[in-house]
CSV table of C-alpha atoms in Angstrom, one decimal:
chain,number,residue,atom,x,y,z
O,595,UNK,CA,-118.0,123.6,-30.5
O,596,UNK,CA,-120.2,123.7,-33.5
O,597,UNK,CA,-119.2,122.4,-37.0
O,598,UNK,CA,-120.8,122.6,-40.4
O,599,UNK,CA,-120.0,120.9,-43.7
O,600,UNK,CA,-119.5,122.9,-46.8
O,601,UNK,CA,-119.4,121.4,-50.3
O,602,UNK,CA,-117.4,123.9,-52.3
O,603,UNK,CA,-117.2,122.4,-55.8
O,604,UNK,CA,-119.9,121.4,-58.3
O,605,UNK,CA,-117.6,119.0,-60.1
O,606,UNK,CA,-116.2,115.7,-58.9
O,607,UNK,CA,-112.4,116.1,-58.4
O,608,UNK,CA,-109.7,113.8,-59.5
O,609,UNK,CA,-109.9,111.8,-56.2
O,610,UNK,CA,-113.5,110.9,-56.9
O,611,UNK,CA,-115.2,113.3,-54.5
O,612,UNK,CA,-116.3,116.9,-54.5
O,613,UNK,CA,-114.4,119.5,-52.4
O,614,UNK,CA,-115.7,119.2,-48.8
O,615,UNK,CA,-114.7,121.5,-46.0
O,616,UNK,CA,-115.5,121.4,-42.3
O,617,UNK,CA,-116.0,124.9,-40.9
O,618,UNK,CA,-116.3,126.3,-37.4
O,619,UNK,CA,-115.6,129.5,-35.6
O,620,UNK,CA,-113.5,127.5,-33.2
O,621,UNK,CA,-111.1,126.2,-35.9
O,622,UNK,CA,-108.1,128.3,-36.8
O,623,UNK,CA,-108.6,127.2,-40.4
O,624,UNK,CA,-111.2,125.2,-42.2
O,625,UNK,CA,-110.5,121.5,-42.6
O,626,UNK,CA,-110.5,120.0,-46.1
O,627,UNK,CA,-111.5,116.4,-46.4
O,628,UNK,CA,-109.1,114.0,-48.1
O,629,UNK,CA,-110.6,110.8,-49.5
O,630,UNK,CA,-109.2,108.8,-52.4
O,631,UNK,CA,-112.6,107.6,-53.5
O,632,UNK,CA,-111.2,106.2,-56.8
O,633,UNK,CA,-110.3,103.0,-54.8
O,634,UNK,CA,-114.0,102.5,-54.1
O,635,UNK,CA,-115.6,103.5,-57.5
O,636,UNK,CA,-116.0,99.9,-58.6
O,637,UNK,CA,-118.2,99.2,-55.6
O,638,UNK,CA,-120.3,102.3,-56.1
O,639,UNK,CA,-122.8,100.8,-58.6
O,640,UNK,CA,-124.2,98.2,-56.1
O,641,UNK,CA,-123.7,99.9,-52.7
O,642,UNK,CA,-126.8,101.3,-51.0
O,643,UNK,CA,-127.2,105.1,-50.5
O,644,UNK,CA,-127.4,104.7,-46.8
O,645,UNK,CA,-124.0,103.1,-46.8
O,646,UNK,CA,-122.6,106.0,-48.8
O,647,UNK,CA,-124.1,108.3,-46.1
O,648,UNK,CA,-122.4,106.2,-43.4
O,649,UNK,CA,-119.0,106.5,-45.1
O,650,UNK,CA,-119.4,110.3,-45.6
O,651,UNK,CA,-120.6,110.7,-42.0
O,652,UNK,CA,-117.6,108.6,-40.6
O,653,UNK,CA,-115.0,110.6,-42.6
O,654,UNK,CA,-116.4,113.8,-41.1
O,655,UNK,CA,-116.2,112.4,-37.6
O,656,UNK,CA,-112.7,111.2,-38.1
O,657,UNK,CA,-111.6,114.6,-39.5
O,658,UNK,CA,-113.1,116.6,-36.7
O,659,UNK,CA,-111.6,114.1,-34.2
O,660,UNK,CA,-108.2,114.9,-35.7
O,661,UNK,CA,-108.7,118.6,-35.8
O,662,UNK,CA,-109.7,119.4,-32.2
O,663,UNK,CA,-107.0,119.0,-29.5
O,664,UNK,CA,-108.2,117.6,-26.3
O,665,UNK,CA,-105.8,119.9,-24.5
O,666,UNK,CA,-108.1,122.8,-25.3
O,667,UNK,CA,-110.8,121.4,-22.9
O,668,UNK,CA,-111.1,121.7,-19.1
O,669,UNK,CA,-110.1,118.1,-18.3
O,670,UNK,CA,-107.6,117.8,-21.2
O,671,UNK,CA,-109.8,115.1,-22.7
O,672,UNK,CA,-113.6,115.4,-23.0
O,673,UNK,CA,-114.7,117.5,-26.0
O,674,UNK,CA,-118.2,118.9,-26.6
O,675,UNK,CA,-118.8,118.6,-30.4
O,676,UNK,CA,-121.9,119.5,-32.2
O,677,UNK,CA,-122.0,118.7,-36.0
O,678,UNK,CA,-124.4,119.4,-38.8
O,679,UNK,CA,-123.9,116.9,-41.7
O,680,UNK,CA,-125.7,116.9,-45.0
O,681,UNK,CA,-126.8,113.3,-46.1
O,682,UNK,CA,-128.9,111.8,-48.9
O,683,UNK,CA,-131.0,109.9,-46.3
O,684,UNK,CA,-131.0,112.7,-43.8
O,685,UNK,CA,-134.5,112.0,-42.3
O,686,UNK,CA,-133.6,108.3,-41.7
O,687,UNK,CA,-130.4,109.3,-40.0
O,688,UNK,CA,-132.1,111.9,-37.9
O,689,UNK,CA,-134.4,109.1,-36.6
O,690,UNK,CA,-131.3,107.5,-34.9
O,691,UNK,CA,-129.2,110.6,-34.3
O,692,UNK,CA,-129.3,110.1,-30.5
O,693,UNK,CA,-128.1,106.5,-30.8
O,694,UNK,CA,-125.4,107.6,-33.2
O,695,UNK,CA,-124.2,110.3,-30.8
O,696,UNK,CA,-124.1,107.9,-27.9
O,697,UNK,CA,-122.1,105.3,-29.8
O,698,UNK,CA,-119.5,107.8,-31.1
O,699,UNK,CA,-119.3,109.4,-27.6
O,700,UNK,CA,-118.6,106.0,-26.1
O,701,UNK,CA,-116.0,105.3,-28.7
O,702,UNK,CA,-114.0,108.6,-28.4
O,703,UNK,CA,-114.8,109.6,-24.8
O,704,UNK,CA,-116.4,112.9,-25.9
O,705,UNK,CA,-119.9,114.4,-26.0
O,706,UNK,CA,-121.1,114.3,-29.7
O,707,UNK,CA,-124.3,115.7,-31.0
O,708,UNK,CA,-125.4,115.3,-34.6
O,709,UNK,CA,-128.0,116.9,-36.8
O,710,UNK,CA,-128.5,115.7,-40.4
O,711,UNK,CA,-129.7,118.0,-43.2
O,712,UNK,CA,-130.6,117.4,-46.8
O,713,UNK,CA,-127.9,116.7,-49.3
O,714,UNK,CA,-129.2,117.5,-52.8
O,715,UNK,CA,-126.3,116.0,-54.7
O,716,UNK,CA,-124.0,113.0,-54.5
O,717,UNK,CA,-120.7,113.9,-53.0
O,718,UNK,CA,-118.9,110.9,-54.4
O,719,UNK,CA,-118.4,110.1,-58.1
O,720,UNK,CA,-121.3,108.1,-59.5
O,721,UNK,CA,-119.8,106.2,-62.5
O,722,UNK,CA,-121.9,103.2,-63.5
O,723,UNK,CA,-119.5,102.3,-66.3
O,724,UNK,CA,-117.1,100.8,-63.8
O,725,UNK,CA,-118.4,97.4,-62.7
O,726,UNK,CA,-117.3,94.9,-60.1
O,727,UNK,CA,-116.0,91.7,-61.6
O,728,UNK,CA,-118.0,88.6,-60.8
O,729,UNK,CA,-114.8,86.9,-59.6
O,730,UNK,CA,-114.3,89.4,-56.8
O,731,UNK,CA,-114.3,87.8,-53.3
O,732,UNK,CA,-117.6,87.6,-51.5
O,733,UNK,CA,-116.3,87.9,-47.9
O,734,UNK,CA,-114.8,91.1,-46.4
O,735,UNK,CA,-112.4,91.6,-43.5
O,736,UNK,CA,-110.7,94.6,-42.1
O,737,UNK,CA,-106.9,94.6,-42.6
O,738,UNK,CA,-104.8,96.9,-40.4
O,739,UNK,CA,-101.3,95.6,-40.7
O,740,UNK,CA,-101.4,94.1,-37.2
O,741,UNK,CA,-101.3,90.5,-36.0
O,742,UNK,CA,-105.0,90.1,-35.2
O,743,UNK,CA,-106.4,91.1,-38.6
O,744,UNK,CA,-103.7,89.0,-40.2
O,745,UNK,CA,-104.7,86.0,-38.2
O,746,UNK,CA,-108.4,86.6,-38.8
O,747,UNK,CA,-107.7,86.6,-42.6
O,748,UNK,CA,-105.5,83.6,-42.5
O,749,UNK,CA,-108.0,81.5,-40.5
O,750,UNK,CA,-110.9,82.4,-42.8
O,751,UNK,CA,-108.9,81.5,-45.9
O,752,UNK,CA,-107.8,78.2,-44.4
O,753,UNK,CA,-111.4,77.3,-43.3
O,754,UNK,CA,-112.9,78.3,-46.6
O,755,UNK,CA,-110.8,76.6,-49.2
O,756,UNK,CA,-111.4,77.8,-52.7
O,757,UNK,CA,-113.2,81.0,-51.6
O,758,UNK,CA,-111.9,84.5,-51.8
O,759,UNK,CA,-111.5,87.2,-49.2
O,760,UNK,CA,-111.4,91.0,-49.7
O,761,UNK,CA,-109.1,92.8,-47.2
O,762,UNK,CA,-110.0,96.4,-46.5
O,763,UNK,CA,-107.2,98.7,-45.4
O,764,UNK,CA,-107.1,102.4,-44.3
O,765,UNK,CA,-104.3,104.9,-44.1
O,766,UNK,CA,-103.9,108.6,-43.7
O,767,UNK,CA,-101.7,110.9,-45.8
O,768,UNK,CA,-100.2,112.1,-42.5
O,769,UNK,CA,-99.9,108.5,-41.0
O,770,UNK,CA,-98.5,106.4,-43.8
O,771,UNK,CA,-96.9,103.5,-41.9
O,772,UNK,CA,-100.0,101.4,-42.0
O,773,UNK,CA,-100.0,101.4,-45.8
O,774,UNK,CA,-96.5,100.0,-45.9
O,775,UNK,CA,-97.4,97.3,-43.2
O,776,UNK,CA,-100.5,96.3,-45.2
O,777,UNK,CA,-98.6,96.2,-48.5
O,778,UNK,CA,-95.9,94.0,-47.1
O,779,UNK,CA,-98.2,91.5,-45.4
O,780,UNK,CA,-100.5,91.4,-48.4
O,781,UNK,CA,-97.6,90.4,-50.7
O,782,UNK,CA,-96.9,87.4,-48.5
O,783,UNK,CA,-100.6,86.5,-48.3
O,784,UNK,CA,-101.0,86.8,-52.0
O,785,UNK,CA,-98.2,84.4,-52.7
O,786,UNK,CA,-99.7,81.8,-50.3
O,787,UNK,CA,-103.4,82.3,-51.4
O,788,UNK,CA,-102.9,83.2,-55.1
O,789,UNK,CA,-106.0,84.3,-56.8
O,790,UNK,CA,-108.1,84.2,-53.6
O,791,UNK,CA,-107.5,87.6,-52.0
O,792,UNK,CA,-107.9,91.3,-53.0
O,793,UNK,CA,-106.7,94.4,-51.1
O,794,UNK,CA,-108.9,97.5,-51.1
O,795,UNK,CA,-106.7,100.2,-49.6
O,796,UNK,CA,-108.3,103.7,-49.1
O,797,UNK,CA,-106.6,106.9,-48.0
O,798,UNK,CA,-108.9,109.0,-45.8
O,799,UNK,CA,-108.1,112.0,-43.6
O,800,UNK,CA,-107.6,115.7,-44.2
O,801,UNK,CA,-105.2,117.6,-46.4
O,802,UNK,CA,-103.5,119.4,-43.5
O,803,UNK,CA,-102.5,117.6,-40.3
O,804,UNK,CA,-104.7,117.9,-37.2
O,805,UNK,CA,-103.9,118.9,-33.6
O,806,UNK,CA,-105.1,115.7,-32.0
O,807,UNK,CA,-103.3,112.3,-32.2
O,808,UNK,CA,-105.5,110.0,-30.1
O,809,UNK,CA,-107.6,109.2,-33.1
O,810,UNK,CA,-110.3,107.1,-31.3
O,811,UNK,CA,-112.7,107.5,-34.1
O,812,UNK,CA,-110.5,105.7,-36.6
O,813,UNK,CA,-112.3,102.4,-35.9
O,814,UNK,CA,-115.6,103.9,-36.9
O,815,UNK,CA,-114.1,105.0,-40.2
O,816,UNK,CA,-112.5,101.6,-40.7
O,817,UNK,CA,-115.8,99.9,-40.2
O,818,UNK,CA,-117.5,102.3,-42.7
O,819,UNK,CA,-114.9,101.5,-45.4
O,820,UNK,CA,-115.4,97.8,-44.7
O,821,UNK,CA,-119.2,98.1,-44.9
O,822,UNK,CA,-118.9,100.0,-48.2
O,823,UNK,CA,-117.1,97.0,-49.8
O,824,UNK,CA,-119.1,94.3,-48.0
O,825,UNK,CA,-122.5,95.9,-48.8
O,826,UNK,CA,-121.6,96.3,-52.5
O,827,UNK,CA,-120.6,92.6,-52.7
O,828,UNK,CA,-123.5,91.2,-50.6
O,829,UNK,CA,-126.2,93.4,-49.0
O,830,UNK,CA,-126.6,90.8,-46.2
O,831,UNK,CA,-123.0,89.7,-45.9
O,832,UNK,CA,-120.8,89.9,-42.9
O,833,UNK,CA,-117.8,92.2,-42.2
O,834,UNK,CA,-115.1,90.6,-40.1
O,835,UNK,CA,-113.4,92.9,-37.6
O,836,UNK,CA,-110.7,90.6,-36.1
O,837,UNK,CA,-109.3,91.8,-32.8
O,838,UNK,CA,-108.4,89.7,-29.8
O,839,UNK,CA,-110.8,90.0,-26.9
O,840,UNK,CA,-108.3,91.3,-24.4
O,841,UNK,CA,-107.5,94.4,-26.6
O,842,UNK,CA,-111.2,94.8,-27.6
O,843,UNK,CA,-112.3,94.9,-23.9
O,844,UNK,CA,-109.1,96.8,-22.9
O,845,UNK,CA,-109.5,96.1,-19.2
O,846,UNK,CA,-108.1,99.2,-17.3
O,847,UNK,CA,-104.9,98.1,-15.5
O,848,UNK,CA,-105.2,100.8,-12.8
O,849,UNK,CA,-108.2,102.8,-11.4
O,850,UNK,CA,-106.9,105.9,-13.1
O,851,UNK,CA,-107.3,104.3,-16.5
O,852,UNK,CA,-111.0,103.6,-16.1
O,853,UNK,CA,-113.6,105.7,-17.8
O,854,UNK,CA,-113.6,107.7,-21.0
O,855,UNK,CA,-109.8,107.7,-21.4
O,856,UNK,CA,-109.8,103.9,-22.0
O,857,UNK,CA,-109.6,102.8,-25.6
O,858,UNK,CA,-112.8,101.2,-26.9
O,859,UNK,CA,-112.1,100.7,-30.6
O,860,UNK,CA,-113.5,97.2,-30.9
O,861,UNK,CA,-115.3,97.0,-27.5
O,862,UNK,CA,-118.3,94.6,-27.8
O,863,UNK,CA,-120.7,97.3,-26.6
O,864,UNK,CA,-119.5,99.7,-29.3
O,865,UNK,CA,-119.8,97.1,-32.0
O,866,UNK,CA,-123.3,96.1,-30.8
O,867,UNK,CA,-124.3,99.7,-30.7
O,868,UNK,CA,-123.2,100.2,-34.3
O,869,UNK,CA,-125.0,97.0,-35.3
O,870,UNK,CA,-128.2,98.2,-33.8
O,871,UNK,CA,-127.9,101.5,-35.6
O,872,UNK,CA,-127.3,99.7,-38.9
O,873,UNK,CA,-130.4,97.7,-38.4
O,874,UNK,CA,-132.5,100.9,-37.9
O,875,UNK,CA,-130.9,102.3,-41.0
O,876,UNK,CA,-132.1,99.2,-42.9
O,877,UNK,CA,-128.5,98.1,-43.5
O,878,UNK,CA,-128.4,94.3,-43.2
O,879,UNK,CA,-124.7,93.6,-43.1
O,880,UNK,CA,-123.4,91.9,-39.9
O,881,UNK,CA,-120.4,92.9,-37.9
O,882,UNK,CA,-118.4,89.9,-36.5
O,883,UNK,CA,-115.2,89.6,-34.5
O,884,UNK,CA,-113.9,86.0,-34.8
O,885,UNK,CA,-111.3,86.6,-32.1
O,886,UNK,CA,-113.5,88.1,-29.4
O,887,UNK,CA,-113.1,85.2,-27.0
O,888,UNK,CA,-109.4,84.7,-27.6
O,889,UNK,CA,-106.4,86.2,-25.8
O,890,UNK,CA,-103.6,87.3,-28.2
O,891,UNK,CA,-101.6,84.3,-27.2
O,892,UNK,CA,-104.5,82.0,-28.0
O,893,UNK,CA,-105.1,83.8,-31.3
O,894,UNK,CA,-101.4,83.3,-32.2
O,895,UNK,CA,-101.2,79.7,-31.1
O,896,UNK,CA,-104.4,78.7,-32.8
O,897,UNK,CA,-103.7,80.3,-36.2
O,898,UNK,CA,-104.4,77.7,-38.9
O,899,UNK,CA,-101.2,78.4,-40.9
O,900,UNK,CA,-98.4,78.6,-38.4
O,901,UNK,CA,-95.6,78.6,-41.0
O,902,UNK,CA,-97.1,81.6,-42.9
O,903,UNK,CA,-97.8,83.4,-39.6
O,904,UNK,CA,-94.2,83.1,-38.5
O,905,UNK,CA,-93.1,84.5,-41.8
O,906,UNK,CA,-95.5,87.4,-41.4
O,907,UNK,CA,-94.8,88.3,-37.8
O,908,UNK,CA,-91.7,90.5,-38.4
O,909,UNK,CA,-93.7,92.5,-41.0
O,910,UNK,CA,-96.7,93.1,-38.7
O,911,UNK,CA,-97.0,95.9,-36.2
O,912,UNK,CA,-99.0,96.2,-33.0
O,913,UNK,CA,-97.4,99.2,-31.4
O,914,UNK,CA,-99.7,102.0,-30.1
O,915,UNK,CA,-96.9,104.6,-29.8
O,916,UNK,CA,-95.1,104.0,-33.1
O,917,UNK,CA,-92.9,106.9,-34.2
O,918,UNK,CA,-92.3,108.2,-30.7
O,919,UNK,CA,-88.7,107.0,-30.8
O,920,UNK,CA,-86.9,109.7,-28.8
O,921,UNK,CA,-86.4,107.5,-25.7
O,922,UNK,CA,-86.1,104.2,-27.5
O,923,UNK,CA,-82.8,102.3,-27.1
O,924,UNK,CA,-83.3,100.7,-30.6
O,925,UNK,CA,-84.7,103.5,-32.8
O,926,UNK,CA,-84.9,101.3,-35.9
O,927,UNK,CA,-87.4,98.9,-34.2
O,928,UNK,CA,-91.0,98.7,-35.5
O,929,UNK,CA,-92.5,98.8,-32.0
O,930,UNK,CA,-91.7,100.6,-28.8
O,931,UNK,CA,-92.0,97.4,-26.7
O,932,UNK,CA,-93.5,99.0,-23.7
O,933,UNK,CA,-97.0,100.2,-24.6
O,934,UNK,CA,-100.0,98.0,-23.8
O,935,UNK,CA,-100.3,96.5,-27.3
O,936,UNK,CA,-96.6,95.7,-27.5
O,937,UNK,CA,-96.6,94.0,-24.1
O,938,UNK,CA,-99.6,91.8,-25.0
O,939,UNK,CA,-97.9,91.0,-28.3
O,940,UNK,CA,-94.7,90.0,-26.7
O,941,UNK,CA,-96.4,87.8,-24.2
O,942,UNK,CA,-98.4,86.2,-27.0
O,943,UNK,CA,-95.4,85.5,-29.2
O,944,UNK,CA,-93.6,83.9,-26.3
O,945,UNK,CA,-96.4,81.3,-26.2
O,946,UNK,CA,-95.2,80.0,-29.6
O,947,UNK,CA,-91.5,80.6,-28.9
O,948,UNK,CA,-91.5,83.5,-31.4
O,949,UNK,CA,-90.5,86.3,-29.0
O,950,UNK,CA,-87.3,87.1,-30.8
O,951,UNK,CA,-88.2,90.6,-32.1
O,952,UNK,CA,-86.1,93.7,-31.5
O,953,UNK,CA,-88.2,96.4,-29.7
O,954,UNK,CA,-87.5,100.0,-29.1
O,955,UNK,CA,-87.1,99.1,-25.4
O,956,UNK,CA,-86.7,95.6,-23.9
O,957,UNK,CA,-89.0,95.6,-20.9
O,958,UNK,CA,-87.3,92.4,-19.6
O,959,UNK,CA,-83.9,93.9,-19.5
O,960,UNK,CA,-82.0,95.6,-16.6
O,961,UNK,CA,-82.0,98.9,-18.5
O,962,UNK,CA,-85.7,99.6,-17.9
O,963,UNK,CA,-86.2,102.0,-15.0
O,964,UNK,CA,-89.5,100.9,-13.6
O,965,UNK,CA,-89.0,103.1,-10.5
O,966,UNK,CA,-89.0,106.3,-12.5
O,967,UNK,CA,-92.2,108.5,-12.6
O,968,UNK,CA,-91.8,109.3,-16.2
O,969,UNK,CA,-94.4,108.4,-18.9
O,970,UNK,CA,-92.2,106.1,-20.8
O,971,UNK,CA,-92.7,103.1,-18.5
O,972,UNK,CA,-96.2,103.9,-17.2
O,973,UNK,CA,-97.9,101.0,-19.1
O,974,UNK,CA,-95.4,98.5,-17.8
O,975,UNK,CA,-95.9,99.8,-14.2
O,976,UNK,CA,-99.6,99.5,-14.7
O,977,UNK,CA,-99.2,95.9,-15.8
O,978,UNK,CA,-97.0,95.1,-12.8
O,979,UNK,CA,-99.5,96.7,-10.5
O,980,UNK,CA,-102.3,94.7,-11.9
O,981,UNK,CA,-100.3,91.4,-11.6
O,982,UNK,CA,-99.3,92.3,-8.0
O,983,UNK,CA,-102.9,92.5,-6.9
O,984,UNK,CA,-103.5,88.9,-7.9
O,985,UNK,CA,-107.1,89.5,-9.1
O,986,UNK,CA,-109.5,86.6,-9.4
O,987,UNK,CA,-111.9,86.2,-12.3
O,988,UNK,CA,-114.6,87.7,-10.1
O,989,UNK,CA,-112.5,90.7,-9.4
O,990,UNK,CA,-111.8,91.2,-13.1
O,991,UNK,CA,-115.6,91.0,-13.8
O,992,UNK,CA,-116.1,94.0,-11.5
O,993,UNK,CA,-113.4,96.0,-13.3
O,994,UNK,CA,-114.9,95.2,-16.7
O,995,UNK,CA,-118.3,96.4,-15.6
O,996,UNK,CA,-116.8,99.7,-14.3
O,997,UNK,CA,-115.1,100.3,-17.7
O,998,UNK,CA,-118.0,99.9,-20.1
O,999,UNK,CA,-121.3,98.2,-20.6
O,1000,UNK,CA,-120.8,94.4,-20.8
O,1001,UNK,CA,-123.6,91.8,-21.5
O,1002,UNK,CA,-124.0,89.9,-18.2
O,1003,UNK,CA,-124.2,86.5,-20.0
O,1004,UNK,CA,-120.7,87.2,-21.5
O,1005,UNK,CA,-119.1,88.6,-18.4
O,1006,UNK,CA,-117.7,85.4,-17.0
O,1007,UNK,CA,-116.3,84.4,-20.4
O,1008,UNK,CA,-114.6,87.7,-20.7
O,1009,UNK,CA,-113.1,87.8,-17.2
O,1010,UNK,CA,-111.7,84.3,-17.6
O,1011,UNK,CA,-110.1,85.4,-20.8
O,1012,UNK,CA,-108.5,88.4,-19.2
O,1013,UNK,CA,-107.2,86.1,-16.4
O,1014,UNK,CA,-105.6,83.8,-19.1
O,1015,UNK,CA,-104.0,86.8,-20.8
O,1016,UNK,CA,-102.4,87.9,-17.5
O,1017,UNK,CA,-101.1,84.3,-17.1
O,1018,UNK,CA,-99.4,84.7,-20.5
O,1019,UNK,CA,-97.7,87.8,-19.3
O,1020,UNK,CA,-96.6,86.2,-16.0
O,1021,UNK,CA,-95.0,83.4,-18.1
O,1022,UNK,CA,-93.1,85.9,-20.1
O,1023,UNK,CA,-91.8,87.7,-17.0
O,1024,UNK,CA,-90.9,84.5,-15.2
O,1025,UNK,CA,-89.0,83.2,-18.2
O,1026,UNK,CA,-87.3,86.4,-19.3
O,1027,UNK,CA,-87.9,89.2,-16.8
O,1028,UNK,CA,-85.2,90.6,-14.5
O,1029,UNK,CA,-85.4,90.2,-10.7
O,1030,UNK,CA,-86.8,93.7,-10.0
O,1031,UNK,CA,-89.6,93.3,-12.5
O,1032,UNK,CA,-90.6,90.0,-11.0
O,1033,UNK,CA,-90.5,91.5,-7.5
O,1034,UNK,CA,-92.6,94.4,-8.6
O,1035,UNK,CA,-95.2,92.1,-10.1
O,1036,UNK,CA,-95.4,89.8,-7.1
O,1037,UNK,CA,-93.6,87.0,-8.9
O,1038,UNK,CA,-91.3,86.4,-6.0
O,1039,UNK,CA,-87.7,85.6,-6.1
O,1040,UNK,CA,-88.2,81.9,-5.4
O,1041,UNK,CA,-90.7,81.7,-8.2
O,1042,UNK,CA,-88.3,83.7,-10.4
O,1043,UNK,CA,-85.6,81.2,-9.8
O,1044,UNK,CA,-87.9,78.3,-10.8
């Protein structure tokens, strides 16, 4: 499938960007880009043109990702996508187009090919009259509305007393819950760290909803937004991408989950690939994940402001299937309770005696039918299958290698971390799980009774 970009207006529109359309013979209708660039205008004066290109490129990828259903392809997953994108620094980007294609393909599980052509005019508003205040924070961190980015922000603020932090959030006009999550959490953070934090929240997507909901490319867009802010503040500064190492690696719980269908949004290989591309594009900002060696339970337990964290927990969301409430027992819950992120979250909160949330489904209750073949409990069944096999750290190392490229000098550290995460889950199930769940996971009756 081939896609081209068409800029259809000469004038900058009210949202700070020209009208941009994605066109293809394969699309039922053209796709109109939706970016509220007014939230980024004050950073525009000092940001590099290569960063502007990176943001424009990433928004195009995200919009195409949303527009093309995986169900239209032979294996119901892998898409072949060829895109021609106009950029200011098109020659520089063409010099790394293979690396870019490989990185995005690894991220989304597709086959992406990019060609970059000359862009003769700036797509974004170029207003030098709006200047960034000198008091604006000098450190930047992504802020999703989840626990990990919250903890990453809290820890940095506690470790850097007197310094400020810019939190960068993203939301989509068709997926607005993250905006609410970010707003609620930011209000609590602002009251605790008054005068030290700023929230830069940007709407990016398309005007009409797309066919695809997997949205694997969202992390690329998120990074691009963060880099736009970080580069404007400090051309050599770091961008924090806080995500616990277990979710970042996303070890496949069963053989069927290995390969391109496994989420890789903050996988170390993906982040290192993007870092190498940035270096070749002469972008000196550094991507860092302060939680990469921590399980979610360790991230929660080691948060440097426990009282604030416990106040924020009910407002944060980790669910990967939010909004799919048809089969939930508690439809007003914030999380389903049975997807991979929810299960890791619950095990983590149990480590600090904070597992008191209401979920859409309580996986520890007798009401969960783990013997059914339906999709609803497939993540829970996968966890129980993994626990039942009693993998050693060495076994986990082999699984990690099969799921994505891992630096060999980090492999043992990662496999030990996954092992500890599974111990957290075992503790939750032993303490709260019903007898059938403990039998299915290999936590036998005599262990279950203490």
